[in-house]
Coordinates of C-alpha atoms in Angstrom, one line a residue:
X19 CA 80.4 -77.0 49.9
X20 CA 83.9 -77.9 50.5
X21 CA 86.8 -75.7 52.3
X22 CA 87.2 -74.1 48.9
X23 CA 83.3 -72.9 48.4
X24 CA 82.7 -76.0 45.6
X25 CA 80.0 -77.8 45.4
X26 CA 80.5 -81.6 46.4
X27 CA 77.4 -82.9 47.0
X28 CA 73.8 -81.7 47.4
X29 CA 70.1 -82.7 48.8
X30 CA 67.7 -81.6 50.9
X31 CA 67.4 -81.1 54.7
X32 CA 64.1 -81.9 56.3
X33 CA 63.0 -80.5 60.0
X34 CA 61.2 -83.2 61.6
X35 CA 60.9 -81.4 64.7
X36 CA 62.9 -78.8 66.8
X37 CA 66.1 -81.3 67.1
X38 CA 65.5 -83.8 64.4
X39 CA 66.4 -83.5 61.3
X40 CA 66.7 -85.6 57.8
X41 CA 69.0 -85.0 55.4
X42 CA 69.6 -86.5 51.9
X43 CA 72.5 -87.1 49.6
X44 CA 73.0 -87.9 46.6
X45 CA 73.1 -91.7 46.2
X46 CA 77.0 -92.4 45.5
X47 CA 77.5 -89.3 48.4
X48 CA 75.7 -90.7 51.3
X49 CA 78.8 -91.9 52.8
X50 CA 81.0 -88.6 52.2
X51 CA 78.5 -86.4 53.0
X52 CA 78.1 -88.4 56.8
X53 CA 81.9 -88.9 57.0
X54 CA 82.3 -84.6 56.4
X55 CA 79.6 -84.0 59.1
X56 CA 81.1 -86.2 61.8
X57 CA 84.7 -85.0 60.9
X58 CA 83.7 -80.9 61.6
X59 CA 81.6 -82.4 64.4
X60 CA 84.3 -84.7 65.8
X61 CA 87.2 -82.0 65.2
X62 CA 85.9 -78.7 65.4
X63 CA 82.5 -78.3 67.2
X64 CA 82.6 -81.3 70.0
X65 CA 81.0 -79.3 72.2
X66 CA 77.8 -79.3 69.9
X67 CA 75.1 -81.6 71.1
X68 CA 74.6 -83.3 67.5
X69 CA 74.6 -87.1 66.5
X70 CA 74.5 -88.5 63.0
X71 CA 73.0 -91.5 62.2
X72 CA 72.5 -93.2 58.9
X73 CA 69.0 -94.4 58.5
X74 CA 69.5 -95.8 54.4
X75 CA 67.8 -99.1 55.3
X76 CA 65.3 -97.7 57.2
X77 CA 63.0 -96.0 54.7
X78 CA 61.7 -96.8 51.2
X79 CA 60.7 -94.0 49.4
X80 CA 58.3 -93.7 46.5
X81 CA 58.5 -90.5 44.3
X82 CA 55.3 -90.0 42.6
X83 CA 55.1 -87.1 40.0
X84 CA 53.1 -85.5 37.2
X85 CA 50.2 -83.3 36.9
X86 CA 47.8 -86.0 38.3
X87 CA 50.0 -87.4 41.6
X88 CA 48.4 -85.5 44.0
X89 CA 44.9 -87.0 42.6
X90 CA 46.7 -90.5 43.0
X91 CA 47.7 -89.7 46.8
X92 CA 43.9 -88.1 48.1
X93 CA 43.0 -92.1 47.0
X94 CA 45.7 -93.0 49.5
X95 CA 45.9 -90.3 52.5
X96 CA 43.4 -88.2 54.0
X97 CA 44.6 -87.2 57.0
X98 CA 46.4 -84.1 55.6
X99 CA 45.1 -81.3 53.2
X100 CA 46.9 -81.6 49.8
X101 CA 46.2 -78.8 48.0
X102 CA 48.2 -76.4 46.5
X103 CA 48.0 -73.5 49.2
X104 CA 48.2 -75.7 52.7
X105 CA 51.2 -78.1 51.6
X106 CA 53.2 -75.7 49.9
X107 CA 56.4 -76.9 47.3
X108 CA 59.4 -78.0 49.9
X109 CA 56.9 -78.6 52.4
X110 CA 56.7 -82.3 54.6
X111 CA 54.2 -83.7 56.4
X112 CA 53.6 -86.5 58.8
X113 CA 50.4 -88.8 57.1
X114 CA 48.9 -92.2 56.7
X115 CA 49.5 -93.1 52.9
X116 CA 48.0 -96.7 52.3
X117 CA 47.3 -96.7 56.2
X118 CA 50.8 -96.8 56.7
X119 CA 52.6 -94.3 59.0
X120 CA 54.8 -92.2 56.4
X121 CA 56.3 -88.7 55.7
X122 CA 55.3 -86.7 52.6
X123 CA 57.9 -84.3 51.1
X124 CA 56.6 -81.6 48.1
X125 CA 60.1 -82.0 46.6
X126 CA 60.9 -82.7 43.4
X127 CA 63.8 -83.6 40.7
X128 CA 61.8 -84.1 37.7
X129 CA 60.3 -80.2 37.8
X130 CA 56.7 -81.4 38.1
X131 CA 54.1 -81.2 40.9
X132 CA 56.0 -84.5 42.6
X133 CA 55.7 -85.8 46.1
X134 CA 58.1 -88.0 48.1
X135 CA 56.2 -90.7 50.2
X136 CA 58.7 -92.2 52.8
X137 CA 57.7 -95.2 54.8
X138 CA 59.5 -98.0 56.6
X139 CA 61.6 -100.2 54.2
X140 CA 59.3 -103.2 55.2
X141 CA 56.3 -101.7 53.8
X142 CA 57.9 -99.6 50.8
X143 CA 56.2 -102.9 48.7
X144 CA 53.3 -102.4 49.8
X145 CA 52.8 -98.8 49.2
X146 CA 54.2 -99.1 45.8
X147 CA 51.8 -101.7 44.8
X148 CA 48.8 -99.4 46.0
X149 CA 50.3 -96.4 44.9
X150 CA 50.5 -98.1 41.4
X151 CA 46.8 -99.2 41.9
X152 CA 45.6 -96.1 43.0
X153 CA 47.1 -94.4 39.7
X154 CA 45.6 -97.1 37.1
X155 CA 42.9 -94.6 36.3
X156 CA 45.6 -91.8 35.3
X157 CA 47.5 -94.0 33.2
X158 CA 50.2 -94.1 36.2
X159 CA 53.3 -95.9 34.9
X160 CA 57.3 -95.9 36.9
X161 CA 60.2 -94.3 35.1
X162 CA 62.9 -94.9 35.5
X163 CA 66.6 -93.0 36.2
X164 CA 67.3 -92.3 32.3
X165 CA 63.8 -90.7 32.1
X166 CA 64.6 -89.1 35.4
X167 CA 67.6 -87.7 33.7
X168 CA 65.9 -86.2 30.7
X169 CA 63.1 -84.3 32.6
X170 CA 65.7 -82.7 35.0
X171 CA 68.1 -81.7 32.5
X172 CA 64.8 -80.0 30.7
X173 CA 64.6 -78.0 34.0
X174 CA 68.1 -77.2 34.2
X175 CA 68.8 -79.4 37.3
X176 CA 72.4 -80.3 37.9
X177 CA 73.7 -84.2 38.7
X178 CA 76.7 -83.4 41.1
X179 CA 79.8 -85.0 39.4
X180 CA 78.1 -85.2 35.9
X181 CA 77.5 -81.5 35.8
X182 CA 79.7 -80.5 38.2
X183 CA 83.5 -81.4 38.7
X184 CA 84.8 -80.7 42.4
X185 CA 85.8 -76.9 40.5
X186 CA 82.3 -75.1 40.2
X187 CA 81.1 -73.0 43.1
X188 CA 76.9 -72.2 43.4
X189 CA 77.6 -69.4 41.6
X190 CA 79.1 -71.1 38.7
X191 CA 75.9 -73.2 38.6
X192 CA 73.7 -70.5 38.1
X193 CA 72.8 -71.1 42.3
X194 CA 73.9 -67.9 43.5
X195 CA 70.9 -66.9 44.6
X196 CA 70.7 -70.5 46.6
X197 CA 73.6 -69.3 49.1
X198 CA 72.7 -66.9 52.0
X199 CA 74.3 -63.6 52.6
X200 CA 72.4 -62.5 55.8
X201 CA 73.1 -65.3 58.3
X202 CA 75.1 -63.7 61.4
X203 CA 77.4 -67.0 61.2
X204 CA 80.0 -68.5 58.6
X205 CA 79.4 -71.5 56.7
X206 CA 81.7 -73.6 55.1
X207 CA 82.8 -72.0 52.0
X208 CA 81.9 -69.1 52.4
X209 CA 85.0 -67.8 53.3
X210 CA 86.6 -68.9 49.7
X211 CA 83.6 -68.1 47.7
X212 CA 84.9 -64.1 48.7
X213 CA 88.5 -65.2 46.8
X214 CA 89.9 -63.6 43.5
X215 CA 89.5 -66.9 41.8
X216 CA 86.3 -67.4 42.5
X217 CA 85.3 -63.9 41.3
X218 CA 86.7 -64.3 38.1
X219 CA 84.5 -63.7 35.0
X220 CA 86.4 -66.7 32.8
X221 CA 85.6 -69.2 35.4
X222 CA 83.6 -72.3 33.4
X223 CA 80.2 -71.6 34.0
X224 CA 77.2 -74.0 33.7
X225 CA 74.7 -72.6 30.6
X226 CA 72.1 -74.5 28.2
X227 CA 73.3 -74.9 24.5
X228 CA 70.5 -75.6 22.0
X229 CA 71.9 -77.4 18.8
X230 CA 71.6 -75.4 15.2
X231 CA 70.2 -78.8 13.8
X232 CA 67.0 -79.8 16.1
X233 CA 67.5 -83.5 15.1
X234 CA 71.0 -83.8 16.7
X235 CA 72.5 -84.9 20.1
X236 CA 75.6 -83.8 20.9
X237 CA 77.5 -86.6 22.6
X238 CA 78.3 -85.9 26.1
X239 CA 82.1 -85.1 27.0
X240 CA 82.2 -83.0 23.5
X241 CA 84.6 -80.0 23.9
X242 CA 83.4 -76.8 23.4
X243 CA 85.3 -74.3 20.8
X244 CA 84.3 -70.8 19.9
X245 CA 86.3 -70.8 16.2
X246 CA 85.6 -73.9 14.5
X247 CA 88.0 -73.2 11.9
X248 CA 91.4 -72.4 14.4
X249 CA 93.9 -75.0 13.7
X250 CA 95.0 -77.9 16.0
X251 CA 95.3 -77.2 19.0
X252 CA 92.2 -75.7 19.7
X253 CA 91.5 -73.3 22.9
X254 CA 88.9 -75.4 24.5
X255 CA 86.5 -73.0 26.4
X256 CA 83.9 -76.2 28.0
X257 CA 82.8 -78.6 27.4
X258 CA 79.4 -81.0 27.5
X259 CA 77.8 -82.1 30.9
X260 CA 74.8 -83.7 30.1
X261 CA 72.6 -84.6 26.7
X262 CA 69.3 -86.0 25.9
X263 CA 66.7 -85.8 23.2
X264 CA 63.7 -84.6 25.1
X265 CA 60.7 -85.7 23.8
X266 CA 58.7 -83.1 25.0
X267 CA 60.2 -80.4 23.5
X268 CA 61.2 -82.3 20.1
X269 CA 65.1 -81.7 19.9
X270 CA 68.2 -82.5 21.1
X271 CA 68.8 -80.6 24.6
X272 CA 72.2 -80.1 26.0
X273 CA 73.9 -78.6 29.4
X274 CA 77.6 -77.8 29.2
X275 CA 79.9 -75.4 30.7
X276 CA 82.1 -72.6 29.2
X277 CA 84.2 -70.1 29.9
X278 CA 82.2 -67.2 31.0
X279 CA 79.1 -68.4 29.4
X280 CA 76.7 -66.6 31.6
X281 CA 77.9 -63.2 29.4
X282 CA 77.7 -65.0 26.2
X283 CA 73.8 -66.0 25.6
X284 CA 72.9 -65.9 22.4
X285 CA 76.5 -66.9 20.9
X286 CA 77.6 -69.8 18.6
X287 CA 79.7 -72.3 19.7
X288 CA 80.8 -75.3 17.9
X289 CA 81.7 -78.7 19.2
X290 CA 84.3 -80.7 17.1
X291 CA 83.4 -84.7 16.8
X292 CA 85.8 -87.5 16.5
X293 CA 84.3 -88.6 12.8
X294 CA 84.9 -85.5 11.8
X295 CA 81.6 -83.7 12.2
X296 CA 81.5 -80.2 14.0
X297 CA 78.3 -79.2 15.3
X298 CA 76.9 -76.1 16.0
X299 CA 75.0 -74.8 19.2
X300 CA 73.6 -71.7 20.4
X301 CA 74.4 -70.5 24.0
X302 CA 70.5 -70.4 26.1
X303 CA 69.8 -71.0 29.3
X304 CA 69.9 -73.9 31.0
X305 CA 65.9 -74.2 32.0
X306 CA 64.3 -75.2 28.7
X307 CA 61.0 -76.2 29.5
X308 CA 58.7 -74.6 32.0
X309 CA 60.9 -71.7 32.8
X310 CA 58.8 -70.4 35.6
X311 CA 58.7 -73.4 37.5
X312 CA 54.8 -73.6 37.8
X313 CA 54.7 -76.9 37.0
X314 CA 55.6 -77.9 40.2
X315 CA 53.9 -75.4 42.3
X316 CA 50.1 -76.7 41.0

């Protein structure tokens, strides 16, 4: 989070061992995110024993997902128990994948059983090309980031900047429950997230909207309006994050944010086009497929 308790940036922070740690960014935030740790660093903690190092070119990583990857990976690595109760989701492990020394990460960004194989940039070729071999008897084939895109926004998963807009704090995003309220130290943030402002019920808050008509998309960047009929100018209350039609599901799937949105699920709001359509969605929650998240624990 930023001074202000908003979200700027987000990935995940990997123990190593008892002082090494990897942590990911977003791709366009790698830079910020380093330059923020070594200014608090730098400025406010010097005392602190901590050095940041960018390792980007160091590692390849391969992200293999669906409800067969961890049959593909037992072809390539048995020097770690796979299953389901000994490497638990957000779990790593140190392995030989391809007999290549690597680090295995149960993470995953697509909402299905998925595992992160990171080895040394040099050999991220090779691994691919056996990883791809390995899977030929599962019908294993890449996707690629607008595929990415759809399973993740069927999941409810957030693109920082796409989603978010420098304004939304965790709790805006539905990630309340992501932010710890019994550690005996502050983090950055915290202090603001406390604020009137950020306690107001109107603040723009992320939801699903499902469209009347099943066969439409809205266009991302669509304003939101709750009276479709008010005249020019309308009181915007959102507006459109992210759209896809997910093929799974078999309609049009939208993310969005409006104006206390969290305390109106189940209402109708309309989006006003350009051509001079106006289409009609229903307020849902964000997670439309697989709301319990089992997918990704199998």
């Amino acid at each position: 989070l930023q001074e202000d308790g908003m979200i700027f940036d987000d990935g995940v922070t990997t123990c190593l061992s008892d002082n090494h740690f990897l942590m990911t960014t977003t791709t366009g935030g790698a830079a910020q995110v380093l330059a923020w740790l070594e200014l608090w660093q730098q400025t406010e903690w010097p005392e602190l024993e901590v050095y940041f190092t960018s390792v980007t070119d160091h590692w390849a990583t391969c992200s293999l997902a669906g409800p067969n990857s961890r049959k593909v990976l037992k072809k390539l690595c048995s020097d770690v128990d796979l299953s389901a109760t000994a490497f638990k989701f957000m779990d790593y492990r140190a392995a030989m994948v391809a007999g290549i020394p690597a680090r295995i990460c149960r993470i995953s960004f697509t909402g299905e059983l998925s595992f992160e194989i990171n080895v040394p940039a040099n050999q991220g070729h090779f691994v691919w090309q056996q990883i791809m071999a390995a899977g030929e008897a599962y019908g294993i084939t890449p996707y690629g980031t607008e595929a990415m895109h759809i399973l993740r926004a069927e999941k409810g998963y957030i693109i920082v900047g796409q989603d978010t807009d420098g304004s939304m704090t965790p709790q805006d995003c539905g990630m309340g429950w992501m932010v710890s309220q019994v550690k005996s130290f502050n983090f950055l943030g915290q202090r603001s997230l406390s604020r009137s402002d950020t306690a107001r019920t109107d603040r723009k808050q992320l939801v699903g909207l499902q469209p009347k008509d099943p066969t439409v998309v809205i266009p991302e960047g669509s304003q939101i309006v709750m009276d479709p009929e008010q005249p020019i100018p309308m009181d915007m209350v959102g507006h459109v994050t992210s759209s896809y039609w997910s093929a799974c599901l078999g309609h049009g799937i939208t993310l969005g944010t409006v104006k206390d949105g969290f305390s109106h699920m189940g209402a109708t709001v309309y989006c006003p086009l350009a051509d001079g359509r106006t289409l009609a969605a229903d307020i849902c929650s964000p997670v439309f497929y697989d709301q319990k998240g089992e997918r990704r624990y199998d």
